[in-house]
Short mmCIF file of N, CA and C in Angstrom, two decimals:
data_model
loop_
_atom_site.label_atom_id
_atom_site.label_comp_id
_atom_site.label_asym_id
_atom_site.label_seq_id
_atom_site.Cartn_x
_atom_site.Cartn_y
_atom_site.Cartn_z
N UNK K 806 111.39 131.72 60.57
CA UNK K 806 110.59 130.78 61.32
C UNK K 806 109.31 130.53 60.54
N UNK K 807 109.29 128.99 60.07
CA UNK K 807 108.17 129.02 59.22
C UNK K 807 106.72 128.95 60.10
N UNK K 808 106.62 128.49 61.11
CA UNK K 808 105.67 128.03 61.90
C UNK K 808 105.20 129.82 62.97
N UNK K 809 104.12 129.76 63.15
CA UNK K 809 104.15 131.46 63.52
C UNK K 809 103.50 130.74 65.30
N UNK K 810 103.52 131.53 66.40
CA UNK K 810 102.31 131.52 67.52
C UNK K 810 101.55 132.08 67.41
N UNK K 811 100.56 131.63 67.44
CA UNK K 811 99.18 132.37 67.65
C UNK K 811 98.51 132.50 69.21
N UNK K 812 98.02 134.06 69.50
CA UNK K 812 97.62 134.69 70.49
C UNK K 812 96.16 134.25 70.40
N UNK K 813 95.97 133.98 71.38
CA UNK K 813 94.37 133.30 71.65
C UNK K 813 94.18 134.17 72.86
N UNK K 814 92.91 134.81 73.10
CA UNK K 814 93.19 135.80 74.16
C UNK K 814 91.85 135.06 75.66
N UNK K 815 92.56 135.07 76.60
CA UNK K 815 91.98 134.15 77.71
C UNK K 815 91.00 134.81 78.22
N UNK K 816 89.62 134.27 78.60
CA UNK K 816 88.60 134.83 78.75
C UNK K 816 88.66 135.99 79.85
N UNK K 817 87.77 136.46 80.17
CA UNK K 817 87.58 137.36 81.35
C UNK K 817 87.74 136.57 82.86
N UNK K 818 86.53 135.06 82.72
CA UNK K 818 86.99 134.84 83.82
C UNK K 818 88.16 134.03 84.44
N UNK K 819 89.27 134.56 83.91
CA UNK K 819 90.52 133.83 83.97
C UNK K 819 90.94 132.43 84.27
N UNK K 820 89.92 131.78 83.15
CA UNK K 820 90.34 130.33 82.95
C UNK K 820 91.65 130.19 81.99
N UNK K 821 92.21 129.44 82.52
CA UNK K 821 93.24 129.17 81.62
C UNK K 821 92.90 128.28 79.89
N UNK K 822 93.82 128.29 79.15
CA UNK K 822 93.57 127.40 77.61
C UNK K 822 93.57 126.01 77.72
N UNK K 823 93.97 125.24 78.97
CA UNK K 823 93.93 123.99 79.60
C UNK K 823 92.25 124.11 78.80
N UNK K 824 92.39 122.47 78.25
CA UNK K 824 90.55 122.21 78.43
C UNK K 824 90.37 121.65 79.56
N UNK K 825 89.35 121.69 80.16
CA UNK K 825 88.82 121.73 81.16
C UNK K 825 88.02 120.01 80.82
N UNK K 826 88.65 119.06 82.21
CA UNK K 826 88.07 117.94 82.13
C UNK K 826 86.39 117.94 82.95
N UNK K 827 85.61 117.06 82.34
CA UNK K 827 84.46 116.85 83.21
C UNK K 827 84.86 115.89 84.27
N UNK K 828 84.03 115.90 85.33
CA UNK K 828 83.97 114.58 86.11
C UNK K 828 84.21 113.43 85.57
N UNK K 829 83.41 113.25 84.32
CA UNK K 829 83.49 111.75 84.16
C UNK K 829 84.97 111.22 83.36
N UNK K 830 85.34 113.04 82.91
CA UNK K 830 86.46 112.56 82.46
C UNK K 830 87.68 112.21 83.45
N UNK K 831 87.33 112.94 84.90
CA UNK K 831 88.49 112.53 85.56
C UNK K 831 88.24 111.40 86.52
N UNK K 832 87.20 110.74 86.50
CA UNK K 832 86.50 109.78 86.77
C UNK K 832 87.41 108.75 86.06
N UNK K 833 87.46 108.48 84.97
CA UNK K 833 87.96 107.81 83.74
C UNK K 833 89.56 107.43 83.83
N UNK K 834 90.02 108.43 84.64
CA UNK K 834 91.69 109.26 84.37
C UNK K 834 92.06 108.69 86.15
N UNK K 835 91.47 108.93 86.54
CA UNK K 835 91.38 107.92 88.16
C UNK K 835 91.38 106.86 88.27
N UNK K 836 92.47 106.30 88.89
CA UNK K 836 92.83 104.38 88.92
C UNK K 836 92.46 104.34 90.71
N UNK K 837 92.16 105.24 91.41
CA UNK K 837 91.79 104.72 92.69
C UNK K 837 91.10 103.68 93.37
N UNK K 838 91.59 102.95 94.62
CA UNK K 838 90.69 102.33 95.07
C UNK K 838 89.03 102.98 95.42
N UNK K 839 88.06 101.94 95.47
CA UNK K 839 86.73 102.90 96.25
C UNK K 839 86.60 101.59 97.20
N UNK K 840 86.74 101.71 98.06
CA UNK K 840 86.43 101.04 99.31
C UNK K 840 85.30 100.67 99.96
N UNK K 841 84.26 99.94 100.27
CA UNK K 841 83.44 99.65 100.53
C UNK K 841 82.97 99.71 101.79
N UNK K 842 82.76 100.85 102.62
CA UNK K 842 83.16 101.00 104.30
C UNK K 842 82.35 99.89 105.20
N UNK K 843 81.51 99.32 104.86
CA UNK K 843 80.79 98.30 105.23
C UNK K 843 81.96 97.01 105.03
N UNK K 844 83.07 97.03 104.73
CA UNK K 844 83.86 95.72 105.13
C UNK K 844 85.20 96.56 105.33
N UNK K 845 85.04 98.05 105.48
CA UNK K 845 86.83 98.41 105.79
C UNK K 845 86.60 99.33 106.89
N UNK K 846 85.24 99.73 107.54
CA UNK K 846 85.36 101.12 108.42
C UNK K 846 84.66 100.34 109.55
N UNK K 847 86.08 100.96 110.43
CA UNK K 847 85.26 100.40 111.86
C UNK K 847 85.45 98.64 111.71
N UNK K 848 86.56 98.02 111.16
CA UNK K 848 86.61 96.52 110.69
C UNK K 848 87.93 95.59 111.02
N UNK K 849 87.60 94.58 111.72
CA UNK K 849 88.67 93.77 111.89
C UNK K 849 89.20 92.93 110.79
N UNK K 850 90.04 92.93 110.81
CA UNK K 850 90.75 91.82 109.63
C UNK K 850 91.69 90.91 110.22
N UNK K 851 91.63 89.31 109.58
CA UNK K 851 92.64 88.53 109.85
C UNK K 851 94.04 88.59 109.14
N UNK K 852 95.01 89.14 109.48
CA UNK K 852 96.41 89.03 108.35
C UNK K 852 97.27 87.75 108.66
N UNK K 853 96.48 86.71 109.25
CA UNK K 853 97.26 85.32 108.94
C UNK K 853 98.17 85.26 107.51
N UNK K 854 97.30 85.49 106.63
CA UNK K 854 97.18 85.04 105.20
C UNK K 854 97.99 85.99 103.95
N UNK K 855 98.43 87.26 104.44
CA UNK K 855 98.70 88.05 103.84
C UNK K 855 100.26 88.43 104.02
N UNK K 856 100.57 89.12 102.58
CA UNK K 856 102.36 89.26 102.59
C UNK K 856 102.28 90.81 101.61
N UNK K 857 103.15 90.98 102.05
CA UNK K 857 103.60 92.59 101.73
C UNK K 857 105.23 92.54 101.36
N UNK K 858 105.43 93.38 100.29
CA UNK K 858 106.43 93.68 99.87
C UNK K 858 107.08 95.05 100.73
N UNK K 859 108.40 94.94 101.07
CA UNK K 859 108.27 96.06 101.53
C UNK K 859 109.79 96.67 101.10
N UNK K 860 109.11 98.19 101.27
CA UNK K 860 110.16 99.52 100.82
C UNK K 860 110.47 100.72 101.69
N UNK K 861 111.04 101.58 101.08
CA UNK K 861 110.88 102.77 101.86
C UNK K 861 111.03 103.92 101.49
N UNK K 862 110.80 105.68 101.65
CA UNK K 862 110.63 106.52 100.68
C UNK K 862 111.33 107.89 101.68
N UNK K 863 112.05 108.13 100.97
CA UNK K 863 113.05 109.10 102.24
C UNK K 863 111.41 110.30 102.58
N UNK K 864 111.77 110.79 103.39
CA UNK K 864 110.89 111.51 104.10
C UNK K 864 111.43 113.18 104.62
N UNK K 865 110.57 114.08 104.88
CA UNK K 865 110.63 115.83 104.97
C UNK K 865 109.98 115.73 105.96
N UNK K 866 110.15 115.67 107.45
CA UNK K 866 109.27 115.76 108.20
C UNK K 866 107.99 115.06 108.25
N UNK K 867 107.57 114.02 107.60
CA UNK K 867 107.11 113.16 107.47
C UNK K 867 106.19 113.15 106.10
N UNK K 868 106.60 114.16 105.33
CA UNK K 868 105.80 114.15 103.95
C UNK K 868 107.00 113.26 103.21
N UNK K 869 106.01 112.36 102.72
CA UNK K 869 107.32 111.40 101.87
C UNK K 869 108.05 112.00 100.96
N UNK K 870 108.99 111.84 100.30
CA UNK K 870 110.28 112.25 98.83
C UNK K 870 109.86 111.14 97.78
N UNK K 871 109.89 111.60 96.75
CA UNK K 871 109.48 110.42 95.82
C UNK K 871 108.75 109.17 95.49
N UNK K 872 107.35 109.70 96.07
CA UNK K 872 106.94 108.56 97.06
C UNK K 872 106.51 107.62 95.21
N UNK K 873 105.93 108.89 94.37
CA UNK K 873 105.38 108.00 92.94
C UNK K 873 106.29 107.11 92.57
N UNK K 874 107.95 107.95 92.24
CA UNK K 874 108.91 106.86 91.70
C UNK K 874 109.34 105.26 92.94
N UNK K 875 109.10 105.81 94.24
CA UNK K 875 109.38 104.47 94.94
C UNK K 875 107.87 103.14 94.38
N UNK K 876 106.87 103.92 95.05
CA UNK K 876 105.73 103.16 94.41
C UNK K 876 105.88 102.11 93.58
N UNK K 877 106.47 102.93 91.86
CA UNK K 877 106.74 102.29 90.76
C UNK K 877 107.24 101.15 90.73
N UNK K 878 108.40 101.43 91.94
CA UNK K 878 109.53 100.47 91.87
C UNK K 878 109.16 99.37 92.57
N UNK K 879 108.17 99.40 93.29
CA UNK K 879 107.51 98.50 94.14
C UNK K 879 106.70 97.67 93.52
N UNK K 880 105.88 97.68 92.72
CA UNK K 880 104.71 97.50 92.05
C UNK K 880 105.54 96.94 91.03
N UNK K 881 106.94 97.17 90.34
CA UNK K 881 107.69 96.24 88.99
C UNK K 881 108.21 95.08 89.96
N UNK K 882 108.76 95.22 91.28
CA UNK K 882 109.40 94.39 91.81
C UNK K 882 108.40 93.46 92.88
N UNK K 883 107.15 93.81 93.01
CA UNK K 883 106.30 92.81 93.27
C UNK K 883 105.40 92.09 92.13
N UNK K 884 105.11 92.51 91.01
CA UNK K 884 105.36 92.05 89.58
C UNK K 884 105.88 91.16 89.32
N UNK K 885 107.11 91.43 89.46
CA UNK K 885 108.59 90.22 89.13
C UNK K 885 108.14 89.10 90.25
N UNK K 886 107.83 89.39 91.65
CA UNK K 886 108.01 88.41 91.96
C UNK K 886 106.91 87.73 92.29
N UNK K 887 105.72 87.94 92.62
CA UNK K 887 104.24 87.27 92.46
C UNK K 887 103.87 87.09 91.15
N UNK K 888 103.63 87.53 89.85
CA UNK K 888 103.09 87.45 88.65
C UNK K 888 102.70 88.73 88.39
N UNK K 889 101.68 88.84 89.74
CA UNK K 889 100.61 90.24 89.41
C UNK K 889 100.35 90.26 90.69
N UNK K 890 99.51 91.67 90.83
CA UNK K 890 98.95 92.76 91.95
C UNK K 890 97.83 92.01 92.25
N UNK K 891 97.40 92.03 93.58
CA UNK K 891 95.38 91.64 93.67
C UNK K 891 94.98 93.02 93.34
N UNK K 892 93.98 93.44 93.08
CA UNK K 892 92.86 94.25 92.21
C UNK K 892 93.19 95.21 93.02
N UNK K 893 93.21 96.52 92.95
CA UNK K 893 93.36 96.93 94.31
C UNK K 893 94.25 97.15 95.60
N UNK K 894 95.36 96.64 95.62
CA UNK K 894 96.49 96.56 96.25
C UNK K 894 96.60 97.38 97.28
N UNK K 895 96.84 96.92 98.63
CA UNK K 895 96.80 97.81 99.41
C UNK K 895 98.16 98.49 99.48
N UNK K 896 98.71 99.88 99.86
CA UNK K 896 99.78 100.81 99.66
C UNK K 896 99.58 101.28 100.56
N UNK K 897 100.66 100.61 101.87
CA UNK K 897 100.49 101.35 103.12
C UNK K 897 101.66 101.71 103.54
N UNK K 898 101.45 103.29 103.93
CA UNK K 898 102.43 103.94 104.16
C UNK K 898 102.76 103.95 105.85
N UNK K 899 104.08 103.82 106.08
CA UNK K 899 104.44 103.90 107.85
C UNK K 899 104.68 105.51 108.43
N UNK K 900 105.01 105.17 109.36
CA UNK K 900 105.22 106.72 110.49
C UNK K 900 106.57 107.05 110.38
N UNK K 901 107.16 107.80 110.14
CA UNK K 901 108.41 108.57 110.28
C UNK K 901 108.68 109.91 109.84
N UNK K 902 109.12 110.52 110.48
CA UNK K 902 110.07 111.84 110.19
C UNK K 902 110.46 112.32 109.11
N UNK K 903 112.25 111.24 108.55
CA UNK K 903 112.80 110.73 107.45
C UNK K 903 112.94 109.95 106.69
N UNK K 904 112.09 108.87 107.27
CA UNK K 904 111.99 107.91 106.29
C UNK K 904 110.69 107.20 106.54
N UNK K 905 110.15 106.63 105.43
CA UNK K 905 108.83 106.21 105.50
C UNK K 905 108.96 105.00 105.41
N UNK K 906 108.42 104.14 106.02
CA UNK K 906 108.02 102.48 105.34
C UNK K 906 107.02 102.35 104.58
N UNK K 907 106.67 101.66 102.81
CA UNK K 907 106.16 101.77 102.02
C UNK K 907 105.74 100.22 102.00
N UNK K 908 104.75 99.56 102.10
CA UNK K 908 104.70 98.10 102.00
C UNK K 908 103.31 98.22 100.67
N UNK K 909 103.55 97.27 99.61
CA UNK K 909 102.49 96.55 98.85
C UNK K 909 102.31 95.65 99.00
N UNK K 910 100.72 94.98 98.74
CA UNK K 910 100.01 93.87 98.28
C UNK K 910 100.66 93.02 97.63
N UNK K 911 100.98 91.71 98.27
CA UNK K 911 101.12 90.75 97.30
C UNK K 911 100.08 89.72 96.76
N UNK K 912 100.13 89.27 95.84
CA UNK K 912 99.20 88.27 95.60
C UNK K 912 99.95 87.02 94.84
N UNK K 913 98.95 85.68 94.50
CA UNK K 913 100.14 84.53 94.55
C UNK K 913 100.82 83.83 95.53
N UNK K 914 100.99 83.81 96.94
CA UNK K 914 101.35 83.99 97.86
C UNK K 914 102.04 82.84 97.68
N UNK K 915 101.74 81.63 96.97
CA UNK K 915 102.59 80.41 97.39
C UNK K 915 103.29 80.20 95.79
N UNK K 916 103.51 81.02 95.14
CA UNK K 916 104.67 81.42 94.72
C UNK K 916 105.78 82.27 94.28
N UNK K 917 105.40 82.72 95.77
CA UNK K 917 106.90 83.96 96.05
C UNK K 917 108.04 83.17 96.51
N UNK K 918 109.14 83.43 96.08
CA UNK K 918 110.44 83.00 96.63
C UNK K 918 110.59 83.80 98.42
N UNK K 919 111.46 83.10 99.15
CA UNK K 919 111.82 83.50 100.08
C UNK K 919 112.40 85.11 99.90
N UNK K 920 112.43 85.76 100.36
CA UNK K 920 113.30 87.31 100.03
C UNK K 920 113.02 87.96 101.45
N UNK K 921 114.15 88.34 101.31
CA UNK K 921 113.80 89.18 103.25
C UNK K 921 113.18 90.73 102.76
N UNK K 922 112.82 91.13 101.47
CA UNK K 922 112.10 91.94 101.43
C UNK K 922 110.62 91.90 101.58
N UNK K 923 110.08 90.46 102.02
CA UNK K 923 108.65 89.95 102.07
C UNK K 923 108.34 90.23 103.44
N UNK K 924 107.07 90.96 103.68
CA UNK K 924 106.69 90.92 105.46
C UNK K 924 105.87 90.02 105.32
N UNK K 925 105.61 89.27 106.59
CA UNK K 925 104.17 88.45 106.63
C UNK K 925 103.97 88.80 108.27
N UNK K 926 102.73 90.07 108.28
CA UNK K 926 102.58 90.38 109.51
C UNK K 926 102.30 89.79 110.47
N UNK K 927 101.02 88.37 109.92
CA UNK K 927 100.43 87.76 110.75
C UNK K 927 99.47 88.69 111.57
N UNK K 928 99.12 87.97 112.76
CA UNK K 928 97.87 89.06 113.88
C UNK K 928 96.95 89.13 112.62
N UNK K 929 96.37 90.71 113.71
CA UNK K 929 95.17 91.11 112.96
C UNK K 929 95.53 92.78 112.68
N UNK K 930 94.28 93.22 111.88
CA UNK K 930 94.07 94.52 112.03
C UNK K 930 93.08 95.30 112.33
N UNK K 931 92.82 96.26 112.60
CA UNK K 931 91.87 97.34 112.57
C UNK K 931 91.30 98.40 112.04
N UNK K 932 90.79 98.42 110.86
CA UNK K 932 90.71 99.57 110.14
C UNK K 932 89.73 100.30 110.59
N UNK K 933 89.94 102.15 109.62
CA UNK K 933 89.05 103.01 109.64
C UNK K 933 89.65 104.02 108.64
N UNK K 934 87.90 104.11 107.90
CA UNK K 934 88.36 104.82 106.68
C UNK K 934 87.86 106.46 107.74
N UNK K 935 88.96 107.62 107.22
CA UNK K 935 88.89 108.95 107.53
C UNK K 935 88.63 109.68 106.65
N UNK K 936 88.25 110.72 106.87
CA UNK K 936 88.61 112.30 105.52
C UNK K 936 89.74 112.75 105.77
N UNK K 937 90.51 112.63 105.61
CA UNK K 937 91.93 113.54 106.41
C UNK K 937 92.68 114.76 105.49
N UNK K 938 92.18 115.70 105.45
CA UNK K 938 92.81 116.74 104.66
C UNK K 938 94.22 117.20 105.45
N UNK K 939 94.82 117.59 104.16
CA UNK K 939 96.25 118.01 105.37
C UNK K 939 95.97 118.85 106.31
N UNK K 940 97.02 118.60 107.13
CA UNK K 940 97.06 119.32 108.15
C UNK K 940 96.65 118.54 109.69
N UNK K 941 95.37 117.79 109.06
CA UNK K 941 94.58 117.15 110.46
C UNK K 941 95.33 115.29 110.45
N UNK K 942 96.06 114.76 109.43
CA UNK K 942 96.37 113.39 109.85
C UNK K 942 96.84 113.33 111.01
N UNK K 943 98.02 113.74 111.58
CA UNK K 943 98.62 113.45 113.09
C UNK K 943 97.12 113.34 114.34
N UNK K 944 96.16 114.42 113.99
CA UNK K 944 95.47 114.30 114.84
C UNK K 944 94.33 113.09 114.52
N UNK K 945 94.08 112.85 113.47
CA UNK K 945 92.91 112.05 112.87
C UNK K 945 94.06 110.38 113.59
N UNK K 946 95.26 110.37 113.15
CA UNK K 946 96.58 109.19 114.09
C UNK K 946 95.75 109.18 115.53
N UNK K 947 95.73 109.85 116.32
CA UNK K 947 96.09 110.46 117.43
C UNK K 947 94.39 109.45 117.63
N UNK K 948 93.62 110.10 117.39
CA UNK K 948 92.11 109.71 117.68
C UNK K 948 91.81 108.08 117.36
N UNK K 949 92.12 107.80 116.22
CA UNK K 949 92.38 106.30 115.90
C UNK K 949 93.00 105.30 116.41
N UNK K 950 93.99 105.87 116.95
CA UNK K 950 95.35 105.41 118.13
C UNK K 950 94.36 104.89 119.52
N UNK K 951 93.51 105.86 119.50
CA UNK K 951 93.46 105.79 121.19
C UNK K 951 91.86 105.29 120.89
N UNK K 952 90.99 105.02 119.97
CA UNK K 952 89.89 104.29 119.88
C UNK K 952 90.40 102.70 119.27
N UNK K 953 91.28 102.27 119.36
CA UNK K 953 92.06 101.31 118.74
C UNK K 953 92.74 100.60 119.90
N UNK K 954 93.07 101.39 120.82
CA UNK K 954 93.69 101.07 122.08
C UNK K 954 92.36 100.82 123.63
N UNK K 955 91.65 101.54 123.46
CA UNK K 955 90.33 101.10 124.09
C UNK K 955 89.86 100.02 123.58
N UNK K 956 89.36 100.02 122.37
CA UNK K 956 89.11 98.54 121.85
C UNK K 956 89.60 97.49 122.11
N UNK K 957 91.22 97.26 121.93
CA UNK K 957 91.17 96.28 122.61
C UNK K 957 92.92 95.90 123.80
N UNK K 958 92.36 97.01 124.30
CA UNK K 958 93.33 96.96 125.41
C UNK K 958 94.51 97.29 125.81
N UNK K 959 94.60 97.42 124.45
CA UNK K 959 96.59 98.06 124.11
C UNK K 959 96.67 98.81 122.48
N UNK K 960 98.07 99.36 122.80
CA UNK K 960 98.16 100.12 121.82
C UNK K 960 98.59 99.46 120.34
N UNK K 961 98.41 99.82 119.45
CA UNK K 961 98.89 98.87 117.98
C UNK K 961 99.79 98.80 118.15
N UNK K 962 100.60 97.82 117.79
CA UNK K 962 101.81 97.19 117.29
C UNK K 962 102.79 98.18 116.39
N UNK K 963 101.84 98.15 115.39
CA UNK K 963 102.23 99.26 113.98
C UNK K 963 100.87 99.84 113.77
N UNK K 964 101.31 100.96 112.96
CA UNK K 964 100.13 101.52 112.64
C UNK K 964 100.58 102.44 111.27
N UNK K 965 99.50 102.30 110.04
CA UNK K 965 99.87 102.40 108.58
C UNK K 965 98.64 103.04 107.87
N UNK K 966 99.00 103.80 107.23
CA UNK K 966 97.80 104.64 106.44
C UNK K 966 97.90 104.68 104.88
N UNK K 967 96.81 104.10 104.28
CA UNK K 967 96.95 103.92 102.51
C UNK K 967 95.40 105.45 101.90
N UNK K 968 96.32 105.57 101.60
CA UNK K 968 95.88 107.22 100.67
C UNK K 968 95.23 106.69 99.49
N UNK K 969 93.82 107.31 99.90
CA UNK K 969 92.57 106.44 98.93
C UNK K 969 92.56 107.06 97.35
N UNK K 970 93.08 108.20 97.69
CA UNK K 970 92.86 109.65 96.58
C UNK K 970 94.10 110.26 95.38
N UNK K 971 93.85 110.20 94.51
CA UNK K 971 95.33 111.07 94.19
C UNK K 971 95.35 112.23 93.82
N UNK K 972 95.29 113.17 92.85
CA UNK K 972 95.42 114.35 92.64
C UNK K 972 94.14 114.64 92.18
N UNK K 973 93.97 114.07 91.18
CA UNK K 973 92.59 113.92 90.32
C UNK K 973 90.99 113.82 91.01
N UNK K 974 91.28 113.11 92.42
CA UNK K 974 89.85 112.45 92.77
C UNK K 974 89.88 113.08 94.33
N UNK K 975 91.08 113.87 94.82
CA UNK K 975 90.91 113.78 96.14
C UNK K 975 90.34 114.85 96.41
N UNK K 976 89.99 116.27 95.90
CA UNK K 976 89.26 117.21 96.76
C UNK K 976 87.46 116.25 96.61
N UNK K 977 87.16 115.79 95.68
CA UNK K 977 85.75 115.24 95.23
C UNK K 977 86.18 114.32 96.16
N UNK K 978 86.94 113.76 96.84
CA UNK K 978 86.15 112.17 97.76
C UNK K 978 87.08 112.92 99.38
N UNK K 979 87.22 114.05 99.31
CA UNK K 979 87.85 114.61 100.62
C UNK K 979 88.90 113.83 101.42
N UNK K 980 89.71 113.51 100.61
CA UNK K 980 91.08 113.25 101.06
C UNK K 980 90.85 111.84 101.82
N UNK K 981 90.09 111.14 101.28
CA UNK K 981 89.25 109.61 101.75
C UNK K 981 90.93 108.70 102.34
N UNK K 982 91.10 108.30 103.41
CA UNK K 982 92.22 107.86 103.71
C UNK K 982 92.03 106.35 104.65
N UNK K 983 92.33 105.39 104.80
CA UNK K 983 92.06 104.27 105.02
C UNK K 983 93.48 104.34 106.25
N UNK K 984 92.96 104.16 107.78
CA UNK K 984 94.01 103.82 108.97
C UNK K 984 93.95 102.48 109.38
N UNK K 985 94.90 102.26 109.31
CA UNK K 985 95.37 100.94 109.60
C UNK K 985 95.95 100.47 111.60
N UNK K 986 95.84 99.84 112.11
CA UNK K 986 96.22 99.79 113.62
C UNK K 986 96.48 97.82 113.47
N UNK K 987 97.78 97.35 113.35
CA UNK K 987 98.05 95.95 113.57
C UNK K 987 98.43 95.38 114.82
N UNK K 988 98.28 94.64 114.99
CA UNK K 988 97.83 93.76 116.41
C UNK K 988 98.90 92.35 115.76
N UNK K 989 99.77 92.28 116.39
CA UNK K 989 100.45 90.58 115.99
C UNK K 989 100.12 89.87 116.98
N UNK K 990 99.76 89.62 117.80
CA UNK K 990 99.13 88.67 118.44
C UNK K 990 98.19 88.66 118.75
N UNK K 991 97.02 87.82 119.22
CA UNK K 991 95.72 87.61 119.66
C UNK K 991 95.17 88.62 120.85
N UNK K 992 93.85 89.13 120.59
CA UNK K 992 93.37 90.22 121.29
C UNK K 992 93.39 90.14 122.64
N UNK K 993 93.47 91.23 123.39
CA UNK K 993 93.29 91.06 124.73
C UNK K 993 92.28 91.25 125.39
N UNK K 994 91.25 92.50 124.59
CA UNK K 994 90.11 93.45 125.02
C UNK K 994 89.35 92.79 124.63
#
C-alpha cells in the first residue's frame, strides 16, 4: 500500500476532525427563506391569484419519508412547467398520518398548461409564523386552529405548514415555522 493513514490524535475536548463551520459560514451554506413577520405573522392573504403544484410524500405517523427527494421532484417539475420558482417559494406541507400533501409555488401563472396536478386554492389565508421545536407542532396546530377559528368564525378549510429552517439554520432561528389556515370562501367573522 503505497499511500499510508495518518493518526491525528483528537483533542481533549472531544471535537471531532470535521472543521468546524462559523456562522457566517453556515449562513452562506443556508438557502432558507427569512420571512418578514410584519407581512406573514398574524396576516391575511388573498389566494385569488395563486397556483400550487401539487405532490405528496409517504408519511411515519406524520413525519414525512423522503420528503428532500419528493421536494426535488417538485421543484424540476414545476420548473418544466412555469419556467422558474418565485424567489422564495412557498413549500407547504399538509396533515396526515401516511401520507403528506406537498404543494409548491408557482410562478408564471399564465403560462402553465392545464394539468390536474395544478391547485388554484382561491379564498384566503391566515398566517402565523411559530417556533415549533419537535414535539410541540400538533399543539402549536391545535392553538392556531382555534385562534383562526375565533377569528373568523369557522374552522379552516385546510390547514398547511412550510418549515422555515433546515438542518443548518434551525437550532439558530428555533425551528421558525410558518402556519398556514385557508378559508375558500369569503369571511364570515
Amino acid at each position: 500500500m503505497s499511500e499510508q493513514m495518518q493518526r491525528v490524535p483528537v483533542e481533549e475536548t472531544n471535537q471531532s476532525r470535521r472543521s468546524e463551520n462559523t456562522s457566517q459560514e453556515k449562513e452562506e451554506d443556508c438557502k432558507c427563506p427569512r420571512l418578514d413577520p410584519d407581512e406573514w405573522n398574524a396576516v391575511e392573504s388573498d389566494w385569488n391569484d395563486i397556483r400550487f403544484l401539487r405532490g405528496a410524500a409517504l408519511a411515519l405517523f406524520g413525519v414525512p419519508l423522503r420528503f428532500e427527494a419528493t421536494r426535488n421532484t417538485l421543484v424540476k417539475t414545476a420548473k418544466q412547467l412555469s419556467g422558474k420558482l418565485p424567489e422564495d417559494a412557498m413549500i407547504l406541507i399538509g396533515s396526515g398520518r401516511f401520507r403528506r400533501e406537498i404543494l409548491i409555488e408557482l410562478d408564471n401563472l399564465e403560462t402553465i398548461p392545464d394539468n390536474k396536478r395544478i391547485f388554484a386554492p382561491g379564498g384566503f389565508s391566515f398566517t402565523k409564523i411559530y417556533e415549533a421545536p419537535w414535539g410541540q407542532m400538533r399543539n402549536l396546530m391545535t392553538e392556531f386552529e382555534t385562534q383562526a377559528t375565533a377569528r373568523y368564525g369557522r374552522r379552516p378549510d385546510k390547514t398547511w405548514v412550510w418549515y422555515l429552517t433546515c438542518q443548518i439554520c434551525t437550532t439558530e432561528r428555533n425551528f421558525e415555522t410558518l402556519f398556514v389556515a385557508h378559508y375558500k370562501n369569503e369571511k364570515t367573522g
